[in-house]
Coordinates of C-alpha atoms in Angstrom, one line a residue:
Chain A
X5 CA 98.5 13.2 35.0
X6 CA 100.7 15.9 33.6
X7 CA 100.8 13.7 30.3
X8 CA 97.0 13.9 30.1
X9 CA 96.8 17.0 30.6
X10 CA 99.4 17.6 27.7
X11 CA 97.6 15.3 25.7
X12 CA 94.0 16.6 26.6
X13 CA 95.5 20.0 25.3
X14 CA 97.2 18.8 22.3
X15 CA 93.6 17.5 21.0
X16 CA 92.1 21.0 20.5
X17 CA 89.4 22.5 22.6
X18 CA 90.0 20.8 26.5
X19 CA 86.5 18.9 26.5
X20 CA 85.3 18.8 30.5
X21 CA 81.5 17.9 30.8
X22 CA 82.8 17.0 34.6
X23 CA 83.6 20.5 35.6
X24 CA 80.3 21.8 36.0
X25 CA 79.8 19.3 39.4
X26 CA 82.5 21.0 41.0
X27 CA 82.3 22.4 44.6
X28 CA 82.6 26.2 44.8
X29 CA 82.6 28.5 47.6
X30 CA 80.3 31.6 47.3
X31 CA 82.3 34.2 48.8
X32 CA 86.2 34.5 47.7
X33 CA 88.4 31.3 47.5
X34 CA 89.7 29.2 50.1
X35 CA 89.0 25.2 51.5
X36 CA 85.8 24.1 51.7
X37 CA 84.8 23.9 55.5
X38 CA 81.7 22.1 56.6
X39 CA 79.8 25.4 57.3
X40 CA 81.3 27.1 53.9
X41 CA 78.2 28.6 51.6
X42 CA 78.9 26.8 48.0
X43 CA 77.0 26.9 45.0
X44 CA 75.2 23.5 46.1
X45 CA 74.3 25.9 49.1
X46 CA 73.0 28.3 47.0
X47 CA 70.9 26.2 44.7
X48 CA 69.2 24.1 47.9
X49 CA 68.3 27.3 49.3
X50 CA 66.7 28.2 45.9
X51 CA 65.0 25.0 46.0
X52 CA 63.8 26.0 49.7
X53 CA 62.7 29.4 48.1
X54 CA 60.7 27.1 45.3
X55 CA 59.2 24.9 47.6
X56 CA 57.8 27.8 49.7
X57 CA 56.5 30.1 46.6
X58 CA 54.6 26.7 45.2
X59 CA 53.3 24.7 48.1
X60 CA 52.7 27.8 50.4
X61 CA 51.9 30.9 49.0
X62 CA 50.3 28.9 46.1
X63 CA 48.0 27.6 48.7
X64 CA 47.7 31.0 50.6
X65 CA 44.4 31.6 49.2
X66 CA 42.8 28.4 50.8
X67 CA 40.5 28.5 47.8
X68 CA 37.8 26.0 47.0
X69 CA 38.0 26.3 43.5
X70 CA 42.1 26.3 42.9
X71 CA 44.6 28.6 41.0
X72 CA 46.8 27.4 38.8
X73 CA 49.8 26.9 41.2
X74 CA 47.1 25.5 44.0
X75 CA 46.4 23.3 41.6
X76 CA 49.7 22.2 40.6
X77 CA 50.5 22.0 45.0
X78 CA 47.3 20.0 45.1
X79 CA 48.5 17.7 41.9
X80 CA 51.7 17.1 43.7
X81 CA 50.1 15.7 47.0
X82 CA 47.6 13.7 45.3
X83 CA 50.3 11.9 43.4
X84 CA 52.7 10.7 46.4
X85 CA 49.8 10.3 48.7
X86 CA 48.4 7.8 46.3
X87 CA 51.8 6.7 45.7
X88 CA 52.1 6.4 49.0
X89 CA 49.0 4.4 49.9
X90 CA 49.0 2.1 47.1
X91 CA 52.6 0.8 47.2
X92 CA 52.9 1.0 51.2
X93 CA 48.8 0.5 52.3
X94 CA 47.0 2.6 54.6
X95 CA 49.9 2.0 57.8
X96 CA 52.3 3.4 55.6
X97 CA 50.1 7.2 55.3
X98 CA 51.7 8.3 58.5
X99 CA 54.9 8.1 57.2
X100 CA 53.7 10.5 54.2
X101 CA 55.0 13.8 55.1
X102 CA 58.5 12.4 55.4
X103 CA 58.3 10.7 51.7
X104 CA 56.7 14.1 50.4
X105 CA 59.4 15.8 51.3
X106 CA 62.2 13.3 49.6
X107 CA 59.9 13.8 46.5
X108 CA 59.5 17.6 46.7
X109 CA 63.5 17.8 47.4
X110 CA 64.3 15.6 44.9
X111 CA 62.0 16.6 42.1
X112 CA 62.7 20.4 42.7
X113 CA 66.8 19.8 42.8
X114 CA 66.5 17.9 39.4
X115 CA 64.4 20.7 37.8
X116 CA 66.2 23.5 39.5
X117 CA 69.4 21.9 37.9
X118 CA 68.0 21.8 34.2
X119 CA 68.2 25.4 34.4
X120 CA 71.3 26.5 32.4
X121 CA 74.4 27.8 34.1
X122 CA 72.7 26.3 37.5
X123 CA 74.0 23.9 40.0
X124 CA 72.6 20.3 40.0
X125 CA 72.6 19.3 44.0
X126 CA 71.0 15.4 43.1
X127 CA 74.0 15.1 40.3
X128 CA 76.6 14.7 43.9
X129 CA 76.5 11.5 44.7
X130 CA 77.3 12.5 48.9
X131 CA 73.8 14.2 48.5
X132 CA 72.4 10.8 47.1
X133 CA 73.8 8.8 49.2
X134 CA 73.0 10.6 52.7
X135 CA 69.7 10.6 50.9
X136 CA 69.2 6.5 50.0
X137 CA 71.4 5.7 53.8
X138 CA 68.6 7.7 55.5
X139 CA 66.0 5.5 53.6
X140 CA 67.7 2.8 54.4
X141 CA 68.7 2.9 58.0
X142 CA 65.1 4.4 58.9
X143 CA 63.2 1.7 56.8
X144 CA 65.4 -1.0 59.0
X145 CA 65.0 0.2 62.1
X146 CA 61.3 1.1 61.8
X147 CA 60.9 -2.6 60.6
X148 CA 63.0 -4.0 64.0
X149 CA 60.7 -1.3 65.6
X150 CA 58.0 -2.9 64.6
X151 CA 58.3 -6.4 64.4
X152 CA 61.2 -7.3 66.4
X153 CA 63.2 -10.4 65.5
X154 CA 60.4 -10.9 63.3
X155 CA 61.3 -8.8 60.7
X156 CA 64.4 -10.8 59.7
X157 CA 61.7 -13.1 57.8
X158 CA 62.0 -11.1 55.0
X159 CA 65.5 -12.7 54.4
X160 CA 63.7 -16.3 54.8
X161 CA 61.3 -17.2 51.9
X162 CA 58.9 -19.4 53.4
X163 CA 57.4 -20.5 50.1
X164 CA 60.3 -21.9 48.9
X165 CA 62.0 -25.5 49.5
X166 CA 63.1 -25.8 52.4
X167 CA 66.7 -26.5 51.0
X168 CA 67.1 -23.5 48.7
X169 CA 66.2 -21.2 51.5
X170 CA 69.4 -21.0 53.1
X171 CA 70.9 -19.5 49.7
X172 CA 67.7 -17.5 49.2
X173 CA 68.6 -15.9 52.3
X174 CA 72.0 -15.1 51.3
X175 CA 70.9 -13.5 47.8
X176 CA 67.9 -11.4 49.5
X177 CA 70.3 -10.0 52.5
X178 CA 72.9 -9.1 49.4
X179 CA 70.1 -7.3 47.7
X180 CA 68.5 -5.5 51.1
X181 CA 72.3 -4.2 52.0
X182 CA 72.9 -3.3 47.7
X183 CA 69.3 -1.5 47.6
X184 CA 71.0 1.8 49.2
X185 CA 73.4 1.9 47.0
X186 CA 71.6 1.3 43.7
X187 CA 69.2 3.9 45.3
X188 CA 71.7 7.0 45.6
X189 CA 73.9 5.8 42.2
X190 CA 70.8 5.6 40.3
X191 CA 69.8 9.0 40.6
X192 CA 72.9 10.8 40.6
X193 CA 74.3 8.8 37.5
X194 CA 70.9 9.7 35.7
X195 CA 71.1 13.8 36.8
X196 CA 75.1 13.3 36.1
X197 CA 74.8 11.6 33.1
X198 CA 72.5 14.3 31.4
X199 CA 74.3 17.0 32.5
X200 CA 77.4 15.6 30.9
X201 CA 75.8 14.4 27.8
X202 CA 74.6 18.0 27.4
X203 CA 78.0 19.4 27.9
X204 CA 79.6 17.0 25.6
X205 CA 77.2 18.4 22.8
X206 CA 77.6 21.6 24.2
X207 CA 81.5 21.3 23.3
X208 CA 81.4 19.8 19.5
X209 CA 79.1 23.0 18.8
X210 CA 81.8 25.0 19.4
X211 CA 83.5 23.9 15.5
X212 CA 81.1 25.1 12.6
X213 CA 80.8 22.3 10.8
X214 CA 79.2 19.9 13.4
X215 CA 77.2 22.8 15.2
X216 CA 73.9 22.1 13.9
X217 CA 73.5 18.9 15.1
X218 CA 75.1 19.1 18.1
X219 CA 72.4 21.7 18.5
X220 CA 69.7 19.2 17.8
X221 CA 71.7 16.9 20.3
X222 CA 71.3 19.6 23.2
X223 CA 67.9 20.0 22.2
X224 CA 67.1 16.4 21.8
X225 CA 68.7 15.3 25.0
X226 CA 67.3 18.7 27.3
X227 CA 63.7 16.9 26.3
X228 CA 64.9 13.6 27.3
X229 CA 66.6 15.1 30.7
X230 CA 63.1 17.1 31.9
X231 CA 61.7 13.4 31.3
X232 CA 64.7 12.1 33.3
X233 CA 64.1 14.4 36.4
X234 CA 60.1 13.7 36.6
X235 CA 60.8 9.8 36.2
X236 CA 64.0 9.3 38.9
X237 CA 61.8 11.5 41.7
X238 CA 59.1 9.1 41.1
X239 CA 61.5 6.1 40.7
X240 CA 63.4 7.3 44.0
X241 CA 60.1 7.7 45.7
X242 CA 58.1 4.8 44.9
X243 CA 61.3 2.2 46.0
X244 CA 61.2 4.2 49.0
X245 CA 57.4 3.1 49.4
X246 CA 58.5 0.0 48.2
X247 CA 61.1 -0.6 50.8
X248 CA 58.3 1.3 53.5
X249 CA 56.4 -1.4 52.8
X250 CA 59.3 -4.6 53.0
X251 CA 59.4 -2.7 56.3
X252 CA 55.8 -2.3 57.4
X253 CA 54.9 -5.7 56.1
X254 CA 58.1 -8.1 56.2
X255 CA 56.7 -11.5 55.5
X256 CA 56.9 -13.0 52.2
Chain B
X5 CA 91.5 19.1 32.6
X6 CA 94.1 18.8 35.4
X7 CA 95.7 21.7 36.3
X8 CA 99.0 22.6 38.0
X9 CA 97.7 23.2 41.3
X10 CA 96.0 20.2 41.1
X11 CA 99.3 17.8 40.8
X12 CA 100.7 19.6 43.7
X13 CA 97.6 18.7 45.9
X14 CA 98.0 14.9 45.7
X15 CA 95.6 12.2 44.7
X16 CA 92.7 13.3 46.3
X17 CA 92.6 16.8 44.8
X18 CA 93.4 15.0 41.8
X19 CA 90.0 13.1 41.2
X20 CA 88.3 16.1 42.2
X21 CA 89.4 17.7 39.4
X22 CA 88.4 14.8 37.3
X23 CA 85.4 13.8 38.8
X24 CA 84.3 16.5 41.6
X25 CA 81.6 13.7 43.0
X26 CA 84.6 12.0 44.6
X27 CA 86.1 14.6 45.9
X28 CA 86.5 13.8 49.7
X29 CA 87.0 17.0 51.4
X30 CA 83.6 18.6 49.9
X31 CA 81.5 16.2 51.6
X32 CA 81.3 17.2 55.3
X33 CA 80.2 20.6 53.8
X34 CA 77.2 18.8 51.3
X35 CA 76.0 16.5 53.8
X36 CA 75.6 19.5 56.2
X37 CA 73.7 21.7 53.9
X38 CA 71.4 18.9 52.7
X39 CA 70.8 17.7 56.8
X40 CA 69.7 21.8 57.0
X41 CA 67.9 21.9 53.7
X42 CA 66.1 18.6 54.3
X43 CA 64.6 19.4 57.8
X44 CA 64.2 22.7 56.4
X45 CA 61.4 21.2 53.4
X46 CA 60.0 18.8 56.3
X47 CA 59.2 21.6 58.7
X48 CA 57.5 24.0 55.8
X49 CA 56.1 20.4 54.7
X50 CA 54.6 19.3 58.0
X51 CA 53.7 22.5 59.9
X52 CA 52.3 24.7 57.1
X53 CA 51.9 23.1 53.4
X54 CA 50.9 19.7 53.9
X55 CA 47.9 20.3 56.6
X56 CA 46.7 23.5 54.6
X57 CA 46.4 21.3 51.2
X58 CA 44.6 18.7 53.6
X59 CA 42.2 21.0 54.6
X60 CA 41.8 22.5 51.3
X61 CA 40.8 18.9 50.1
X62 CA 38.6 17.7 52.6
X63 CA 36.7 21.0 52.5
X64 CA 36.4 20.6 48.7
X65 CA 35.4 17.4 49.6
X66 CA 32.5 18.4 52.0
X67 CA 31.5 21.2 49.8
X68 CA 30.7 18.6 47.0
X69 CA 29.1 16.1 49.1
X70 CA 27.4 18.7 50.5
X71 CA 26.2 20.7 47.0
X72 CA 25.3 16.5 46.0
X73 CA 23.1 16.5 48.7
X74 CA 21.4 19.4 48.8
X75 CA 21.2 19.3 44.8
X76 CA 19.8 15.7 46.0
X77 CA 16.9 17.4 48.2
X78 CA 16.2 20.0 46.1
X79 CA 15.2 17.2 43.3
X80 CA 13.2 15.7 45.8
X81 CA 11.4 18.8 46.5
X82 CA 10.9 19.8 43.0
X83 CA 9.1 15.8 42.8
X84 CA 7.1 16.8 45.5
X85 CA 6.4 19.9 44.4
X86 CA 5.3 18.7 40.8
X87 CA 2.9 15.5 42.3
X88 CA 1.0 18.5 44.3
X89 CA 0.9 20.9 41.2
X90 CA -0.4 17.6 39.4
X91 CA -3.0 17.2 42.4
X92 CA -4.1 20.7 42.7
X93 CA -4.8 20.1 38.6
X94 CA -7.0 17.4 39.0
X95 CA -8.9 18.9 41.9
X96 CA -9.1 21.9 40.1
X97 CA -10.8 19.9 37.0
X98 CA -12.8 17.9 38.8
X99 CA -14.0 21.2 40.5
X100 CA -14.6 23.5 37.3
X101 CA -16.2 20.0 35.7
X102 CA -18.6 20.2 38.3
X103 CA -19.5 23.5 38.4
X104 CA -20.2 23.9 35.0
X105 CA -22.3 20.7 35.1
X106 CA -24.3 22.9 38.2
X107 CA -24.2 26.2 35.3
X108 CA -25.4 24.3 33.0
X109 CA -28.6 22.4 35.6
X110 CA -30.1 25.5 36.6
X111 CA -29.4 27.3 33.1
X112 CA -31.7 24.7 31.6
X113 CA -33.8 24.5 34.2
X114 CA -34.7 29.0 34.3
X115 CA -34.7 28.2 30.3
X116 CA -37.3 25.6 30.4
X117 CA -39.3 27.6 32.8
X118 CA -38.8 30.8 31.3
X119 CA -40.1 29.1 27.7
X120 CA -43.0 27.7 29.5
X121 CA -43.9 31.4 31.0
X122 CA -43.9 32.3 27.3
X123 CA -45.9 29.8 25.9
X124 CA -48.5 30.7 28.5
X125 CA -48.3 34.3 27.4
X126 CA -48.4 33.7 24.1
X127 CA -50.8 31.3 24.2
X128 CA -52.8 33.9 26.4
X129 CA -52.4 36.7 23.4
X130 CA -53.3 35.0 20.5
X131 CA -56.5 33.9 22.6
X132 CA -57.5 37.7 23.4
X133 CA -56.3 38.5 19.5
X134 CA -58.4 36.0 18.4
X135 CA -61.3 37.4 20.3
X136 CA -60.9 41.1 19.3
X137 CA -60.8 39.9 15.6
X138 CA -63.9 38.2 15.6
X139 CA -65.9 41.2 17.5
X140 CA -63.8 43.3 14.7
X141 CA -65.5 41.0 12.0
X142 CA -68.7 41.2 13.9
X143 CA -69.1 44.6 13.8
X144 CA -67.9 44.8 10.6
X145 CA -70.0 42.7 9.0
X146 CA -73.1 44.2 10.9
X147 CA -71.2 47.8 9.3
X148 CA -71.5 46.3 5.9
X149 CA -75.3 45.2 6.1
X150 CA -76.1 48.3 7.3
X151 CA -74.1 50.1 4.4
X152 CA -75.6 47.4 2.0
X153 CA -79.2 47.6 3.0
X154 CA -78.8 51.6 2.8
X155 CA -76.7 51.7 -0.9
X156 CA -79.3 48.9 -2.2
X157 CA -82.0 51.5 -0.9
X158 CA -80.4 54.2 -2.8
X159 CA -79.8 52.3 -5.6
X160 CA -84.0 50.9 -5.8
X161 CA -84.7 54.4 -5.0
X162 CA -82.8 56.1 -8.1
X163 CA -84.4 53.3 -10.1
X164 CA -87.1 55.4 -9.0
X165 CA -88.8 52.2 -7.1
X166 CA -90.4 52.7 -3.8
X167 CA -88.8 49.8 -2.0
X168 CA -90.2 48.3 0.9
X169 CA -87.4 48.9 3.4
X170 CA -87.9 45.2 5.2
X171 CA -87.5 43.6 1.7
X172 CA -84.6 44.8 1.2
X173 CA -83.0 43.8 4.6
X174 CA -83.9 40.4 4.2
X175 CA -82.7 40.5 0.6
X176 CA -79.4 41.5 1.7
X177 CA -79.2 39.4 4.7
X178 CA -80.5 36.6 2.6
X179 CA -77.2 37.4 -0.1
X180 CA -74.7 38.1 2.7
X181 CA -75.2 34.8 3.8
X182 CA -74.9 33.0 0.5
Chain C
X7 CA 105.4 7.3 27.5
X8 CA 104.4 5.1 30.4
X9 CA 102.1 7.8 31.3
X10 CA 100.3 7.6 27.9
X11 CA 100.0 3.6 27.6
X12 CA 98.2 4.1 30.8
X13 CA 95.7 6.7 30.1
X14 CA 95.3 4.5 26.5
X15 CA 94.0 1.4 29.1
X16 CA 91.8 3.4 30.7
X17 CA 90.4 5.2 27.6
X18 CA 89.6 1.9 26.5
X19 CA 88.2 0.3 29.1
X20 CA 85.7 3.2 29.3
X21 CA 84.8 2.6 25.7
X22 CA 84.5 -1.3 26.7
X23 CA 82.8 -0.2 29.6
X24 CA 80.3 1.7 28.1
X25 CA 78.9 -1.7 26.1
X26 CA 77.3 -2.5 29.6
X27 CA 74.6 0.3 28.8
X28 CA 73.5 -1.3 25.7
X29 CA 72.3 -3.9 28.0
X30 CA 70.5 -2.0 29.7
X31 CA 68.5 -0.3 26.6
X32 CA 67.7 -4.0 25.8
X33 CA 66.2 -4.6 29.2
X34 CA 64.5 -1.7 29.5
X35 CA 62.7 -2.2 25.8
X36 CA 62.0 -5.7 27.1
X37 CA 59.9 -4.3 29.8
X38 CA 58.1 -1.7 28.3
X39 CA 57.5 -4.0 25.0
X40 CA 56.1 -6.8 27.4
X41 CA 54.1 -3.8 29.4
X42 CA 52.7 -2.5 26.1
X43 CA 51.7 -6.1 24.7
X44 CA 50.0 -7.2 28.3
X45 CA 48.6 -4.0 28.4
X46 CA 46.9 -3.9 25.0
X47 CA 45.9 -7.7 25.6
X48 CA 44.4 -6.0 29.0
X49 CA 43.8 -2.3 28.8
X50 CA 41.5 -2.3 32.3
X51 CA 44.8 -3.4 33.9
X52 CA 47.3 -1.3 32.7
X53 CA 46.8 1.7 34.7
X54 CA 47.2 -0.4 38.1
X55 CA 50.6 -1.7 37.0
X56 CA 52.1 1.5 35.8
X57 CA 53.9 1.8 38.9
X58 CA 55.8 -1.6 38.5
X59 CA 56.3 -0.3 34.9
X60 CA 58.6 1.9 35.9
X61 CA 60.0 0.2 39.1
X62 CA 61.2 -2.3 36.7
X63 CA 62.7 0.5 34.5
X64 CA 64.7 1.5 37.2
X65 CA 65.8 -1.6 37.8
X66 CA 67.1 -2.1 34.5
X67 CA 68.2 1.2 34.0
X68 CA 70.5 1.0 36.9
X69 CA 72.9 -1.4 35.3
X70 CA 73.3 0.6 32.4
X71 CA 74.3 3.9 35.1
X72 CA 76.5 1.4 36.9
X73 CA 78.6 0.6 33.6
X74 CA 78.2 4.7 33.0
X75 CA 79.7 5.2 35.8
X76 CA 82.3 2.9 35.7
X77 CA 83.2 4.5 32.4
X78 CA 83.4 7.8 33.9
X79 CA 85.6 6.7 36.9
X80 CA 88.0 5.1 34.4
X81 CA 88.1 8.0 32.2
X82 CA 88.6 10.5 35.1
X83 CA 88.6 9.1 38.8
X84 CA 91.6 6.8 38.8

């Protein structure tokens, strides 16, 4: 490593669009602990803060005809409770709250992270991945919960001939135990892979010459990330749905 | 990109310095946070924000179902209204149609007797007029014999005539008449 | 010098590895052309099926963060 690190240094300007994922402690220096307050820390509890200012004092006011930020709280919970009840069907509304809050999390995190010189929490894949697990372990149990053995049908295609089901089954279980995992490194390799882009551009404006493009880069691929964060909240929650529903609903 | 301290701390240290993601040791600590953060948003979610928006909507819901429907009777009110505006209009013709027909009735009637009264009166008048203008001509004419008989007497007498007073009487009588 | 041939490989096989994202670019313009043609042959049904839209998206689009990320750990993970 020494070698790259000669040769990273050699090459002009060290280029690092990974450094801005990295774990820091708030107060002083020191190991991470579990309990330590880090910048990721920092920015969930601003996300916290966020969710509070828009979805309750926006809604303080309890008004008939809404406020601009009522409205935007009301927009919000329009669009995953439809979500909600047209992927999943009316059984899966009781399970709203708990896919609002995903969405909420997720969609504040990713624009919380645009934010220059912030901290992107959805960009760590451990945050992704506890969130996709949870998804997943809760979907499969509620679906044992509520159909017993029964729900292992959704491994057996009955519509299909009798001798390709066997290797049906097979493919679906693959897919059902890959879904958590495409879930978590779909997100964080989106939020990751903006970040970095940005960085990268971010780093060739430094020489004059090539500065004005990279500029239009940054510019140009800022607009694509605030696209990026809307679309892999929705993406993230509508699979949960999706999944909600495999659960709710297990026969093919 | 790698640093000193970072070859001293082994392989794990090492890919978090190139890729903090993977970086092992920070994960206990993230997975913490989030667990705190998440049931955190669920709590605010759940207890406060999501049953106030609720509410908000299904009042905003009543409230327009409600404004439909009365906006609904009130239509239906302003119908009724209007068919008994329409009514009372009608009545109210019929009504001043009839009257006037009444008005009119006994205004002919007082003017035909009222003419009648007048005729009689008039007729009455001329009658007596007619009378005092012929006992006017009477007299007169008896007047103008008299004058006659008296101014032909004069005039015989400054002819120096004695004229027989009877003669002259009937002469004038006899010329008044033709 | 052993050192550098190394970090050569694995600059290279993140350049190779990125290909793998071009291959998502052409599924994902595959999904949203065949969207955009249904949905013009069909405009009432559009709307319903903008949330399998961008399911499939997703789908797509996660092959070409897999090969991303592969890059990435070449480049800096291993």
């Amino acid at each position: 490593m020494a070698a790259e690190a000669d040769m990273m240094e050699a090459s002009g300007p060290a280029i690092d669009p990974m450094h801005q994922f990295t774990l820091k402690p708030l107060f002083g220096e020191g190991p991470i602990h579990w309990y330590t307050p880090t910048n990721a820390t920092l920015w969930m509890g601003i996300t916290v803060l966020a969710i509070i200012a828009l979805l309750v004092f926006g809604t303080r006011r309890r008004a008939i005809v809404p406020s601009h930020t009522q409205s935007v709280a009301e927009l919000a919970y329009g669009f995953v409770y439809q979500m909600v009840r047209d992927v999943a069907g009316k059984e899966g509304v009781k399970y709203f709250p708990y896919i609002m809050t995903l969405f909420i999390f997720i969609i504040f995190t990713n624009f919380l992270g645009l934010i220059p010189m912030s901290f992107s929490v959805t960009s760590q894949i451990a945050v992704t991945a506890v969130l996709a697990v949870l998804v997943f372990v809760s979907v499969t149990l509620l679906g044992f919960y509520l159909h017993g053995v029964k729900f292992l049908g959704l491994f057996w295609v009955s519509q299909a001939p009798l001798a390709l089901r066997p290797v049906l089954a097979i493919i679906e279980i693959i897919s059902y135990f890959v879904r958590p995992v495409s879930h978590s490194i779909r997100l964080a390799g989106n939020v990751m892979a903006g970040h970095a882009v940005i960085e990268v551009f971010a780093s060739f404006a430094a020489s004059a010459l090539i500065a004005p493009i990279a500029m239009v880069g940054i510019v140009a691929m800022f607009g694509m990330d605030v696209l990026v964060a809307f679309i892999q909240a929705y993406v993230f929650t509508i699979l949960t749905c999706v999944y909600l529903k495999d659960a709710l609903h297990p026969s093919h | 990109m790698t640093t000193a301290t970072t070859e001293a701390a082994g392989h794990a240290a090492e890919s978090a310095a190139g890729m903090p993601q993977l970086d092992i040791s920070t994960f206990p600590n993230q997975i913490f946070w989030l667990a705190v953060t998440l049931v955190l948003i669920h709590l605010i979610l759940s207890r406060i924000a999501l049953p106030r928006i609720e509410a908000v909507l299904a009042e905003r819901q009543g409230t327009i179902t409600g404004d439909l429907a009365a906006a609904e009777e009130l239509k239906q009110k302003a119908v009724e209204a209007e068919e008994a505006y329409n009514k009372a209009l009608a009545d109210a013709r019929a009504e001043a149609n009839r009257i006037v027909a009444e008005t009119r009735a006994d205004i002919q009637a007082e003017l035909d007797e009222a003419i009648a009264r007048a005729d009689a009166e008039i007729a009455a008048r001329s009658a007596e007029s007619e009378r005092a203008i012929a006992e006017i001509r009477a007299s007169a004419q008896e007047a103008v014999k008299e004058v006659a008989v008296d101014t032909a007497k004069e005039i015989v007498a400054a002819f120096g005539v004695k004229a027989d007073a009877r003669a002259i009487a009937a002469a004038v009588t006899q010329r008044m008449k033709g | 010098m052993e050192g550098s041939i190394v970090e050569m490989g694995k600059l290279i096989g993140a350049g190779i590895a990125t290909i793998g994202m071009g291959g998502a670019a052409i599924g994902v313009g595959t999904i949203v052309g065949n969207f955009l043609s249904g949905a013009l042959r069909n405009p009432a049904a559009a709307a319903s099926q903008t949330a399998m839209l961008f399911i499939g998206i997703a789908f797509a689009e996660a092959f070409g963060i897999f090969s991303f990320l592969v890059a990435l750990l070449l480049m800096f993970a291993l």
